[in-house]
Short mmCIF file of C-alpha atoms in Angstrom, two decimals:
data_model
loop_
_atom_site.label_atom_id
_atom_site.label_comp_id
_atom_site.label_asym_id
_atom_site.label_seq_id
_atom_site.Cartn_x
_atom_site.Cartn_y
_atom_site.Cartn_z
CA MET E 30 107.91 125.75 95.49
CA ARG E 31 106.18 122.53 96.36
CA LEU E 32 108.06 119.31 96.88
CA VAL E 33 107.45 115.79 98.06
CA VAL E 34 109.92 113.05 98.93
CA ASP E 35 109.05 109.41 98.27
CA LEU E 36 110.30 108.12 101.61
CA ASN E 37 109.88 104.53 100.45
CA LYS E 38 112.72 105.25 98.05
CA CYS E 39 114.76 107.44 100.38
CA GLN E 40 117.69 105.59 101.89
CA GLY E 41 119.09 108.37 104.00
CA TYR E 42 122.08 109.30 101.82
CA ALA E 43 121.59 112.86 103.13
CA GLN E 44 122.78 114.56 99.93
CA CYS E 45 119.72 116.83 100.05
CA ALA E 46 120.41 117.77 103.67
CA PHE E 47 123.93 118.89 102.72
CA LEU E 48 122.85 120.77 99.61
CA ALA E 49 119.67 122.42 100.93
CA PRO E 50 119.91 122.35 104.72
CA ASP E 51 117.06 124.84 105.16
CA VAL E 52 114.66 122.52 103.35
CA PHE E 53 115.87 119.02 104.30
CA ALA E 54 117.24 117.76 107.61
CA MET E 55 118.31 114.41 108.91
CA HIS E 56 116.47 113.42 112.03
CA GLY E 57 118.53 110.81 113.77
CA GLU E 58 120.87 108.77 111.62
CA GLU E 59 118.57 107.81 108.80
CA SER E 60 115.24 109.65 108.90
CA LEU E 61 114.64 112.58 106.64
CA ILE E 62 112.31 115.41 107.50
CA TYR E 63 111.66 118.26 105.13
CA ASN E 64 109.60 121.34 104.46
CA PRO E 65 107.14 120.50 101.63
CA HIS E 66 106.94 124.20 100.75
CA ALA E 67 110.41 125.58 100.03
CA PRO E 68 110.72 129.37 99.89
CA GLU E 69 111.61 130.89 96.54
CA GLU E 70 115.15 131.81 97.61
CA GLN E 71 115.86 128.08 98.00
CA ARG E 72 115.21 127.40 94.31
CA GLU E 73 118.79 126.79 93.27
CA ARG E 74 119.67 124.71 96.31
CA LEU E 75 116.49 122.68 95.93
CA ALA E 76 117.28 122.01 92.28
CA ARG E 77 120.74 120.74 93.26
CA ALA E 78 119.24 118.50 95.92
CA VAL E 79 116.71 117.03 93.47
CA ALA E 80 119.48 116.34 90.96
CA ALA E 81 121.88 114.89 93.53
CA CYS E 82 119.50 112.41 95.20
CA PRO E 83 121.03 108.98 94.46
CA VAL E 84 117.61 107.30 94.44
CA GLN E 85 115.72 110.17 92.74
CA ALA E 86 113.18 110.32 95.52
CA ILE E 87 112.42 114.05 95.38
CA THR E 88 109.68 115.51 93.19
CA ALA E 89 109.46 119.30 93.06
CA ASP E 90 107.57 121.62 90.79
CA GLY E 91 108.76 124.84 89.24
CA LEU E 92 112.36 123.74 88.71
CA GLU E 93 112.33 123.45 84.90
CA ASP E 94 115.08 126.07 84.50
CA PHE E 95 117.49 123.94 86.46
CA THR E 96 116.78 120.33 85.76
CA GLY E 97 115.54 120.49 82.18
CA GLU E 98 112.34 118.63 82.98
CA PRO E 99 109.75 118.94 85.68
CA GLY E 100 108.35 116.17 87.76
CA PRO E 101 109.49 112.69 88.51
CA GLY E 102 112.94 111.26 88.25
CA PRO E 103 113.82 108.41 85.92
CA GLY E 104 112.65 105.79 88.42
CA GLN E 105 109.07 106.99 88.13
CA VAL E 106 108.84 107.43 84.39
CA ALA E 107 108.01 103.85 83.51
CA SER E 108 105.24 103.48 86.06
CA ASP E 109 103.89 106.84 85.00
CA GLY E 110 103.30 105.54 81.50
CA ARG E 111 105.42 108.20 79.85
CA MET Z 4 82.46 98.18 69.12
CA ALA Z 5 84.42 98.06 72.34
CA GLY Z 6 87.28 99.77 70.57
CA ASP Z 7 84.99 102.51 69.30
CA TYR Z 8 83.68 103.11 72.79
CA LEU Z 9 87.17 103.34 74.22
CA ASP Z 10 88.40 105.69 71.51
CA ARG Z 11 85.45 107.96 72.15
CA LEU Z 12 85.96 107.71 75.93
CA ARG Z 13 89.60 108.73 75.59
CA ARG Z 14 88.74 111.58 73.25
CA GLU Z 15 85.61 113.10 74.72
CA GLY Z 16 84.42 110.95 77.63
CA ARG Z 17 83.67 112.12 81.14
CA ILE Z 18 85.82 110.79 83.96
CA VAL Z 19 84.95 111.68 87.53
CA ILE Z 20 87.36 111.11 90.43
CA VAL Z 21 85.82 111.17 93.89
CA GLY Z 22 88.55 111.95 96.41
CA ALA Z 23 90.98 114.80 95.83
CA SER Z 24 94.01 113.70 97.78
CA LEU Z 25 97.19 111.85 96.79
CA ALA Z 26 95.52 108.99 94.89
CA GLY Z 27 93.01 111.25 93.13
CA LEU Z 28 95.69 113.67 91.99
CA ARG Z 29 98.11 111.02 90.75
CA ALA Z 30 95.28 109.27 88.89
CA ALA Z 31 94.28 112.53 87.20
CA GLU Z 32 97.88 113.14 86.11
CA THR Z 33 98.19 109.61 84.74
CA LEU Z 34 94.94 109.92 82.77
CA ARG Z 35 96.24 113.05 81.05
CA ALA Z 36 99.72 111.60 80.59
CA GLU Z 37 98.20 108.61 78.80
CA GLY Z 38 96.21 110.74 76.41
CA PHE Z 39 92.80 111.22 77.97
CA THR Z 40 91.49 114.48 76.49
CA GLY Z 41 87.88 114.37 77.72
CA GLU Z 42 86.26 116.06 80.69
CA LEU Z 43 87.90 115.37 84.04
CA THR Z 44 86.26 116.27 87.35
CA LEU Z 45 87.81 115.94 90.82
CA ILE Z 46 85.47 115.96 93.81
CA GLY Z 47 86.84 116.41 97.34
CA ASP Z 48 85.15 116.99 100.67
CA GLU Z 49 87.98 119.14 102.01
CA PRO Z 50 88.13 122.71 100.67
CA HIS Z 51 91.84 122.35 99.89
CA GLU Z 52 93.67 121.21 96.80
CA PRO Z 53 95.50 117.87 97.22
CA TYR Z 54 98.06 118.02 100.01
CA ASP Z 55 100.48 115.54 101.51
CA ARG Z 56 99.60 114.02 104.88
CA PRO Z 57 102.75 112.26 106.18
CA PRO Z 58 104.51 115.56 107.03
CA LEU Z 59 101.58 116.56 109.26
CA SER Z 60 102.68 114.23 112.06
CA LYS Z 61 106.40 114.80 111.52
CA SER Z 62 107.94 118.03 110.17
CA VAL Z 63 104.74 120.01 110.81
CA LEU Z 64 104.51 119.04 114.50
CA LEU Z 65 108.22 119.71 114.88
CA GLY Z 66 107.75 123.23 113.53
CA MET Z 67 109.80 122.71 110.37
CA ALA Z 68 106.84 123.11 108.02
CA SER Z 69 103.49 124.87 108.02
CA PRO Z 70 100.37 122.70 108.24
CA ARG Z 71 98.83 124.94 105.56
CA ARG Z 72 101.66 124.45 103.07
CA THR Z 73 101.97 120.76 102.27
CA GLU Z 74 100.21 120.88 98.89
CA LEU Z 75 101.48 118.18 96.58
CA PRO Z 76 103.56 119.19 93.57
CA HIS Z 77 101.86 118.37 90.29
CA ARG Z 78 103.65 116.17 87.80
CA ARG Z 79 101.83 117.81 84.91
CA GLU Z 80 98.87 119.99 83.99
CA ILE Z 81 95.65 118.10 84.54
CA ASP Z 82 93.08 120.59 83.24
CA ALA Z 83 90.38 119.36 85.59
CA LYS Z 84 87.18 120.78 86.95
CA TRP Z 85 87.59 120.90 90.71
CA ARG Z 86 84.64 120.47 93.06
CA LEU Z 87 86.36 121.04 96.40
CA GLY Z 88 84.71 121.39 99.78
CA ILE Z 89 81.71 119.35 98.63
CA ALA Z 90 81.37 115.74 99.70
CA ALA Z 91 79.95 113.07 97.44
CA THR Z 92 76.85 111.70 99.14
CA GLY Z 93 75.59 109.04 96.79
CA LEU Z 94 76.17 107.00 93.69
CA ASP Z 95 73.63 105.86 91.11
CA LEU Z 96 75.34 103.03 89.24
CA ALA Z 97 72.54 102.59 86.71
CA ALA Z 98 72.28 106.26 85.78
CA LYS Z 99 76.07 106.74 86.18
CA ARG Z 100 75.81 109.79 88.37
CA VAL Z 101 77.53 110.93 91.56
CA ARG Z 102 75.34 112.89 93.98
CA LEU Z 103 76.92 115.77 95.88
CA ALA Z 104 76.15 117.28 99.27
CA ASP Z 105 74.90 120.50 97.65
CA GLY Z 106 72.28 118.54 95.68
CA ASP Z 107 74.15 118.67 92.39
CA GLU Z 108 74.67 115.51 90.35
CA VAL Z 109 77.74 114.80 88.26
CA PRO Z 110 77.40 112.34 85.37
CA TYR Z 111 80.31 110.13 84.39
CA ASP Z 112 81.30 107.57 81.80
CA ARG Z 113 83.96 106.12 84.10
CA LEU Z 114 84.37 106.73 87.80
CA LEU Z 115 87.37 106.42 90.10
CA ILE Z 116 86.69 106.19 93.82
CA ALA Z 117 89.59 107.35 95.98
CA THR Z 118 87.78 108.61 99.07
CA GLY Z 119 90.38 107.24 101.47
CA VAL Z 120 89.97 107.03 105.22
CA ARG Z 121 89.32 109.39 108.09
CA ALA Z 122 90.51 109.33 111.69
CA ARG Z 123 88.36 107.21 113.97
CA PRO Z 124 86.82 109.68 116.41
CA TRP Z 125 86.55 109.20 120.16
CA LEU Z 126 83.50 107.02 120.57
CA LYS Z 127 81.70 109.06 123.24
CA GLU Z 128 80.45 112.06 121.35
CA ASP Z 129 79.98 114.42 124.28
CA GLU Z 130 83.56 113.74 125.41
CA ALA Z 131 84.89 114.06 121.87
CA ARG Z 132 83.46 117.60 121.76
CA LEU Z 133 85.50 118.77 124.77
CA ASP Z 134 87.94 121.54 123.93
CA GLY Z 135 91.42 120.02 123.68
CA VAL Z 136 90.33 116.63 122.33
CA CYS Z 137 92.04 116.34 118.94
CA LEU Z 138 92.41 114.06 115.95
CA LEU Z 139 95.26 114.07 113.48
CA ARG Z 140 94.39 113.29 109.89
CA THR Z 141 93.68 116.50 107.99
CA ARG Z 142 95.70 119.66 107.69
CA ASP Z 143 93.09 121.49 109.76
CA ASP Z 144 93.60 118.88 112.49
CA ALA Z 145 97.34 119.47 112.29
CA ALA Z 146 96.99 123.26 112.43
CA ASP Z 147 94.86 122.94 115.54
CA LEU Z 148 97.24 120.51 117.24
CA VAL Z 149 100.33 122.58 116.42
CA GLN Z 150 98.70 125.61 117.99
CA ARG Z 151 97.87 123.65 121.13
CA LEU Z 152 101.38 122.21 121.42
CA ASP Z 153 102.91 125.66 120.92
CA ALA Z 154 100.76 127.00 123.75
CA GLY Z 155 102.78 124.81 126.16
CA PRO Z 156 100.28 122.31 127.56
CA ARG Z 157 101.00 120.80 130.97
CA ARG Z 158 100.57 117.30 129.54
CA VAL Z 159 99.46 115.72 126.28
CA PHE Z 160 97.62 112.41 126.44
CA VAL Z 161 97.74 110.16 123.37
CA ILE Z 162 95.11 107.43 123.09
CA GLY Z 163 96.54 104.61 120.99
CA ALA Z 164 100.16 103.73 120.26
CA GLY Z 165 100.01 102.94 116.55
CA PHE Z 166 102.32 104.80 114.18
CA ALA Z 167 100.42 108.08 114.26
CA GLY Z 168 100.08 108.13 118.04
CA SER Z 169 103.74 107.22 118.50
CA GLU Z 170 104.80 109.97 116.11
CA VAL Z 171 102.75 112.50 118.06
CA ALA Z 172 104.36 111.32 121.31
CA SER Z 173 107.79 111.61 119.71
CA ALA Z 174 107.13 115.19 118.59
CA CYS Z 175 105.87 116.12 122.06
CA ARG Z 176 109.01 114.82 123.72
CA GLU Z 177 111.19 116.63 121.21
CA LYS Z 178 109.37 119.83 122.13
CA GLY Z 179 109.84 119.10 125.83
CA ILE Z 180 106.13 118.52 126.47
CA PRO Z 181 105.20 115.84 129.04
CA VAL Z 182 103.22 113.09 127.32
CA THR Z 183 101.32 109.99 128.38
CA VAL Z 184 100.48 107.26 125.87
CA ALA Z 185 97.78 104.66 126.57
CA GLU Z 186 97.69 101.44 124.58
CA ARG Z 187 95.27 98.55 124.89
CA ALA Z 188 97.86 96.01 123.71
CA GLY Z 189 101.10 95.15 125.48
CA ALA Z 190 103.29 97.54 123.49
CA PRO Z 191 103.23 100.20 120.77
CA LEU Z 192 102.99 99.13 117.11
CA VAL Z 193 101.99 95.55 117.90
CA GLY Z 194 99.19 95.48 115.33
CA ALA Z 195 101.61 96.42 112.57
CA LEU Z 196 104.83 94.75 113.66
CA GLY Z 197 104.05 92.25 116.44
CA GLY Z 198 105.07 92.01 120.08
CA VAL Z 199 108.81 91.42 119.64
CA ILE Z 200 109.33 94.62 117.66
CA GLY Z 201 106.67 96.30 119.79
CA ALA Z 202 108.85 95.78 122.86
CA VAL Z 203 111.65 97.72 121.14
CA ALA Z 204 109.19 100.51 120.37
CA ALA Z 205 108.11 100.51 124.03
CA ASP Z 206 111.70 100.91 125.20
CA LEU Z 207 112.18 103.77 122.74
CA GLN Z 208 109.20 105.55 124.23
CA THR Z 209 110.09 105.12 127.88
CA GLU Z 210 113.75 106.01 127.33
CA ASN Z 211 112.64 109.22 125.70
CA GLY Z 212 110.53 110.15 128.66
CA VAL Z 213 107.10 109.03 127.50
CA ASP Z 214 104.79 107.89 130.29
CA LEU Z 215 103.70 104.71 128.49
CA ARG Z 216 100.71 102.80 129.89
CA THR Z 217 100.02 99.44 128.24
CA HIS Z 218 97.23 96.90 128.74
CA VAL Z 219 94.92 99.78 129.59
CA THR Z 220 92.02 101.44 127.87
CA VAL Z 221 90.62 104.90 128.34
CA THR Z 222 87.26 104.75 130.07
CA GLY Z 223 86.40 108.42 130.01
CA LEU Z 224 87.50 111.97 129.31
CA GLU Z 225 86.67 114.50 131.99
CA GLY Z 226 85.95 118.14 131.21
CA ASP Z 227 86.01 121.22 133.41
CA SER Z 228 83.15 123.67 133.99
CA ILE Z 229 83.75 125.51 130.70
CA GLY Z 230 84.04 122.43 128.51
CA ARG Z 231 87.81 121.99 128.32
CA VAL Z 232 89.28 118.53 128.78
CA ARG Z 233 91.15 118.27 132.07
CA ALA Z 234 91.71 114.57 132.84
CA VAL Z 235 91.71 111.09 131.36
CA HIS Z 236 90.30 108.10 133.23
CA LEU Z 237 91.85 104.69 132.60
CA SER Z 238 90.62 101.12 133.00
CA ASP Z 239 93.15 100.51 135.82
CA GLU Z 240 91.28 103.27 137.69
CA SER Z 241 94.13 105.74 137.43
CA VAL Z 242 93.44 109.33 136.39
CA VAL Z 243 95.89 111.42 134.35
CA GLU Z 244 95.52 115.17 134.16
CA ALA Z 245 96.03 116.49 130.64
CA ASP Z 246 94.92 119.54 128.70
CA VAL Z 247 95.41 118.07 125.23
CA VAL Z 248 94.12 114.59 124.29
CA VAL Z 249 95.06 113.18 120.89
CA VAL Z 250 92.72 110.39 119.79
CA SER Z 251 94.80 108.07 117.65
CA LEU Z 252 92.66 104.99 117.23
CA GLY Z 253 93.30 104.26 113.58
CA SER Z 254 91.00 105.03 110.72
CA GLN Z 255 87.61 104.41 109.19
CA ARG Z 256 87.09 103.98 105.48
CA ASN Z 257 84.99 106.57 103.74
CA THR Z 258 82.40 104.27 102.21
CA GLU Z 259 79.18 105.41 103.91
CA TRP Z 260 78.27 107.53 100.88
CA LEU Z 261 78.06 104.30 98.87
CA THR Z 262 75.48 102.65 101.14
CA GLY Z 263 72.68 101.34 98.98
CA SER Z 264 74.58 102.00 95.76
CA GLY Z 265 75.02 98.30 95.09
CA LEU Z 266 78.81 98.41 95.24
CA GLY Z 267 80.65 95.89 97.43
CA ALA Z 268 81.57 98.61 99.90
CA GLY Z 269 81.69 98.35 103.68
CA PRO Z 270 83.77 99.16 106.76
CA ARG Z 271 86.79 97.36 105.29
CA GLY Z 272 86.69 99.34 102.09
CA ILE Z 273 85.61 98.74 98.53
CA ALA Z 274 86.58 95.41 97.03
CA CYS Z 275 88.15 95.53 93.61
CA ASP Z 276 89.87 93.07 91.29
CA ALA Z 277 93.59 93.13 90.53
CA GLY Z 278 92.83 95.63 87.76
CA CYS Z 279 91.25 98.06 90.27
CA ARG Z 280 87.68 97.50 89.02
CA ALA Z 281 85.14 97.63 91.84
CA PHE Z 282 82.99 94.63 92.72
CA ASP Z 283 79.28 95.07 93.28
CA PHE Z 284 77.61 93.57 96.34
CA ARG Z 285 76.93 90.33 94.46
CA GLY Z 286 80.64 89.85 93.85
CA ILE Z 287 80.34 90.71 90.16
CA VAL Z 288 82.98 93.02 88.83
CA THR Z 289 81.87 96.36 87.37
CA ASP Z 290 83.54 97.81 84.33
CA ASP Z 291 83.01 101.53 84.77
CA VAL Z 292 83.87 101.98 88.43
CA PHE Z 293 87.47 101.83 89.62
CA VAL Z 294 89.01 102.13 93.08
CA ALA Z 295 92.41 103.27 94.36
CA GLY Z 296 94.20 104.18 97.56
CA ASP Z 297 93.35 103.63 101.23
CA VAL Z 298 89.69 102.87 100.54
CA ALA Z 299 90.44 99.94 98.20
CA ARG Z 300 90.66 96.24 99.11
CA SER Z 301 92.40 94.31 96.40
CA PRO Z 302 93.62 90.74 96.03
CA HIS Z 303 97.36 90.18 95.89
CA ALA Z 304 99.05 87.17 94.33
CA LEU Z 305 102.00 87.28 96.73
CA PHE Z 306 99.75 87.02 99.75
CA GLY Z 307 97.44 84.15 98.89
CA TYR Z 308 95.04 86.30 96.86
CA GLN Z 309 93.51 87.62 100.06
CA PHE Z 310 92.05 91.08 99.80
CA LEU Z 311 94.49 93.56 101.27
CA SER Z 312 93.69 97.03 102.50
CA LEU Z 313 96.84 99.11 102.52
CA GLU Z 314 96.95 102.47 104.23
CA HIS Z 315 100.22 103.27 102.57
CA TRP Z 316 101.34 106.40 100.76
CA GLY Z 317 103.15 104.40 98.10
CA ASN Z 318 100.15 102.17 97.50
CA ALA Z 319 97.94 105.21 96.87
CA VAL Z 320 100.35 106.40 94.18
CA ALA Z 321 100.88 103.01 92.52
CA GLN Z 322 97.24 101.96 92.60
CA ALA Z 323 96.08 105.33 91.27
CA GLU Z 324 98.47 105.01 88.34
CA THR Z 325 97.32 101.48 87.58
CA ALA Z 326 93.62 102.32 87.95
CA ALA Z 327 93.95 105.37 85.69
CA HIS Z 328 95.83 103.37 83.07
CA ASN Z 329 93.23 100.59 83.12
CA MET Z 330 90.34 103.07 82.92
CA ILE Z 331 91.31 104.17 79.45
CA CYS Z 332 92.81 101.15 77.76
CA HIS Z 333 91.73 97.88 76.15
CA GLY Z 334 91.43 94.73 78.23
CA ALA Z 335 94.61 93.15 76.92
CA ASP Z 336 96.62 96.27 77.78
CA ARG Z 337 95.42 96.43 81.36
CA ARG Z 338 97.88 95.89 84.19
CA PRO Z 339 97.36 94.20 87.56
CA HIS Z 340 98.07 96.17 90.71
CA LEU Z 341 100.77 94.05 92.34
CA TRP Z 342 102.55 96.63 94.41
CA MET Z 343 104.91 95.41 97.11
CA PRO Z 344 103.46 96.82 100.35
CA ALA Z 345 105.92 99.27 101.87
CA PHE Z 346 105.75 102.00 104.48
CA TRP Z 347 107.92 104.17 106.65
CA SER Z 348 107.65 105.94 109.96
CA SER Z 349 110.00 107.97 112.05
CA MET Z 350 109.91 108.35 115.81
CA PHE Z 351 112.40 109.28 118.51
CA GLY Z 352 115.04 109.74 115.81
CA VAL Z 353 114.69 106.17 114.53
CA ASN Z 354 113.75 105.41 110.94
CA ILE Z 355 111.29 102.51 110.73
CA LYS Z 356 110.56 100.97 107.34
CA SER Z 357 108.85 97.82 106.21
CA VAL Z 358 108.07 95.76 103.10
CA GLY Z 359 105.58 92.93 102.65
CA VAL Z 360 102.80 92.08 105.07
CA PRO Z 361 104.24 91.69 108.61
CA PRO Z 362 100.91 90.72 110.28
CA MET Z 363 100.80 87.64 108.08
CA GLY Z 364 104.04 86.44 109.64
CA ASP Z 365 103.97 84.06 112.55
CA GLN Z 366 107.71 83.93 113.05
CA LEU Z 367 110.45 86.53 113.15
CA MET Z 368 114.21 86.38 112.68
CA ILE Z 369 116.59 89.23 113.33
CA THR Z 370 118.92 88.68 110.38
CA GLN Z 371 121.10 91.74 110.81
CA GLY Z 372 122.02 93.92 113.76
CA SER Z 373 120.33 93.64 117.13
CA LEU Z 374 117.14 94.70 118.86
CA ALA Z 375 119.10 96.07 121.81
CA GLU Z 376 120.99 98.49 119.54
CA ARG Z 377 117.79 99.64 117.77
CA ARG Z 378 119.47 99.00 114.46
CA PHE Z 379 118.35 95.80 112.82
CA VAL Z 380 116.55 93.95 110.05
CA GLY Z 381 113.69 91.69 111.14
CA VAL Z 382 112.37 89.12 108.67
CA TYR Z 383 108.88 87.68 109.05
CA GLY Z 384 108.11 84.11 107.99
CA TYR Z 385 104.86 82.43 107.11
CA GLN Z 386 104.51 78.77 106.14
CA GLY Z 387 108.18 78.39 105.32
CA ARG Z 388 108.62 81.51 103.23
CA VAL Z 389 109.68 85.11 103.72
CA ILE Z 390 106.55 87.27 103.86
CA ALA Z 391 107.76 90.64 105.19
CA ALA Z 392 110.70 92.55 106.62
CA VAL Z 393 111.13 95.54 108.91
CA THR Z 394 114.17 97.73 109.48
CA PHE Z 395 115.08 100.08 112.27
CA ASP Z 396 117.79 102.45 110.95
CA ASN Z 397 118.82 99.89 108.35
CA ALA Z 398 116.71 100.90 105.33
CA ARG Z 399 119.29 100.22 102.65
CA TRP Z 400 118.84 96.48 103.06
CA LEU Z 401 115.11 96.56 102.53
CA GLU Z 402 115.22 96.35 98.74
CA PHE Z 403 117.04 93.02 99.04
CA TYR Z 404 114.35 91.61 101.30
CA ALA Z 405 111.59 92.89 99.00
CA ARG Z 406 113.10 90.68 96.27
CA GLN Z 407 113.17 87.74 98.71
CA ILE Z 408 109.43 88.20 99.35
CA GLU Z 409 108.72 88.43 95.62
CA ARG Z 410 110.44 85.17 94.89
CA GLY Z 411 108.93 83.37 97.89
CA ALA Z 412 112.35 82.75 99.45
CA PRO Z 413 112.48 80.08 102.17
CA PHE Z 414 112.15 80.90 105.84
CA PRO Z 415 114.03 80.55 108.22
CA VAL Z 416 116.72 82.55 106.44
CA GLU Z 417 119.68 80.21 106.14
CA TYR Z 418 122.20 82.15 104.09
CA PRO Z 419 124.73 84.28 105.96
CA THR Z 420 123.91 87.97 106.30
CA MET Z 421 126.09 90.90 107.20
CA ASP Z 422 126.17 91.60 110.94
CA ARG Z 423 124.33 88.41 111.96
CA ARG Z 424 124.53 87.96 115.72
CA PRO Z 425 124.98 84.53 117.30
CA GLU Z 426 121.86 84.98 119.45
CA ASN Z 427 119.75 85.42 116.31
CA ARG Z 428 120.24 82.04 114.61
CA GLN Z 429 116.73 80.80 115.36
CA PRO Z 430 113.37 82.35 114.56
CA VAL Z 431 111.08 83.39 117.39
CA ALA Z 432 107.32 83.88 117.51
CA ALA Z 433 106.48 87.27 115.98
CA ASP Z 434 103.79 87.66 118.64
CA PHE Z 435 100.97 89.39 116.83
CA PRO Z 436 97.75 89.92 118.75
CA ASP Z 437 94.74 87.77 117.99
CA PRO Z 438 93.62 88.99 114.55
CA SER Z 439 89.98 88.84 115.60
CA LEU Z 440 90.64 91.63 118.10
CA PRO Z 441 90.62 95.10 116.57
CA THR Z 442 93.92 96.94 116.60
CA HIS Z 443 94.35 100.43 115.32
CA GLY Z 444 96.90 101.28 112.71
CA PRO Z 445 97.94 97.89 111.43
CA THR Z 446 98.50 99.76 108.11
CA VAL Z 447 97.94 96.48 106.27
CA THR Z 448 94.66 94.71 106.85
CA LEU Z 449 94.11 91.20 105.57
CA SER Z 450 90.42 91.18 104.88
CA GLY Z 451 89.64 87.67 103.71
CA TYR Z 452 88.32 86.40 100.41
CA SER Z 453 84.79 87.74 100.13
CA PRO Z 454 84.49 90.57 97.63
CA ALA Z 455 81.24 91.72 99.21
CA ASP Z 456 82.09 91.84 102.91
CA GLN Z 457 79.65 94.31 104.43
CA GLN Z 458 79.21 92.64 107.77
CA LEU Z 459 82.23 93.79 109.71
CA VAL Z 460 81.74 96.09 112.67
CA PHE Z 461 84.32 97.63 114.97
CA HIS Z 462 83.96 96.51 118.57
CA PRO Z 463 85.15 99.08 121.05
CA ALA Z 464 87.01 97.73 124.06
CA ARG Z 465 84.94 96.32 126.90
CA HIS Z 466 85.44 98.17 130.13
#
């Protein structure tokens, strides 16, 4: 599964790093590094991380079964014109 | 009539996007999301579908991700015709056709140019061809560099201490590889953040074991008998042995393919109005050619209507969305691109983020935290107002300062802030280098008021 984190939005709450530690990791106190291509067995953890991000900075594809809708979080909907 | 044209364009028109990276993809998605049902073509010179670049110098170099697997997730189906691995080589504005490297021509009704930038290569071509001399911009560059770092080089030499070069140095140190960084200015990141913050970045490098050489330029790269790089010669006459050299001298805008097209395109990018419509070389705005992403120069109300070139991930997304929206709607429904400049970087375990346009600032105040602790907020002032802010490991405050910039809040900052230190009551000079001297990686370039600036040339350092 592909994912991208809008690191302008990310504020280092580290929820994703707790919920999907094989995909996301804190690097220092505040920086997030991540694997943009999560293996299939991470699907459920990734979905939880996407849902838990307090600033909705994570976009992943192929998670419809878990989050109800693909793509951007609420913060991006307006600017996306949808 | 105009309405008829637009309805037909939305229904069955042909939109061509040149540039198949972040901006091109997000524009394509927005066009479909807003009801464009015509023919959509994406042209890209790399043979890969759109992938994300920021991880290439971070998680990829650290071994947490594969350079070949950073493809961007799609927000929706875009049902496009992809022409990947074929560069656009020309544009005929009158006939409304894009020429491709394979001789094909692609007609359009509306065109979006999102060709971005490329890494500035080492200027001596024979030296640039030496085995071990690398760039870092594309995923192929990253794959090559990762392989070389994994092979355990004796020393990596990074030319240029902008963000990309500093991130490479950081990854090398984390992997235990000896690294030397050469910077023409007095410190890393000075073009983007000025000398005061640059000094903090310099301390970060040296404390983490980087052999940092400032106020020097590289005069030559020396190869061995079989064409591998073996040493770097510096302007202070020192010689550093290295088997990997990473050239990190900023970027060049991909506008050469537009030479002679009549567009206002040059080394600083393609000028466009606030609605992302390209200017021609006479300074007259076109109505069928739009621009987005790193290659665009657009005027910004918050920064004196100067044309800004922003090499920012977030700008590529926001400008692509605005350009795509404006391409398929009536004049009154168009939106200006007034994105607040913002970027991030991460090096030596420190999270660096910024909003606004730091190089416009002439003064700097540390309003929270302290430079010595590497955890602070720095606020840049210009003509009595807040123009930018930078944080080191203090990102949660940045949103507040973005609002201050938007409302033109007064500078110096007089209200109390959390964790204000007594030594930071007064502003200091931000200490940016002379703007007429080229610096790599400023990430925001103020490029004046002329919409048809084609005169600028890059002057390499004098040796």
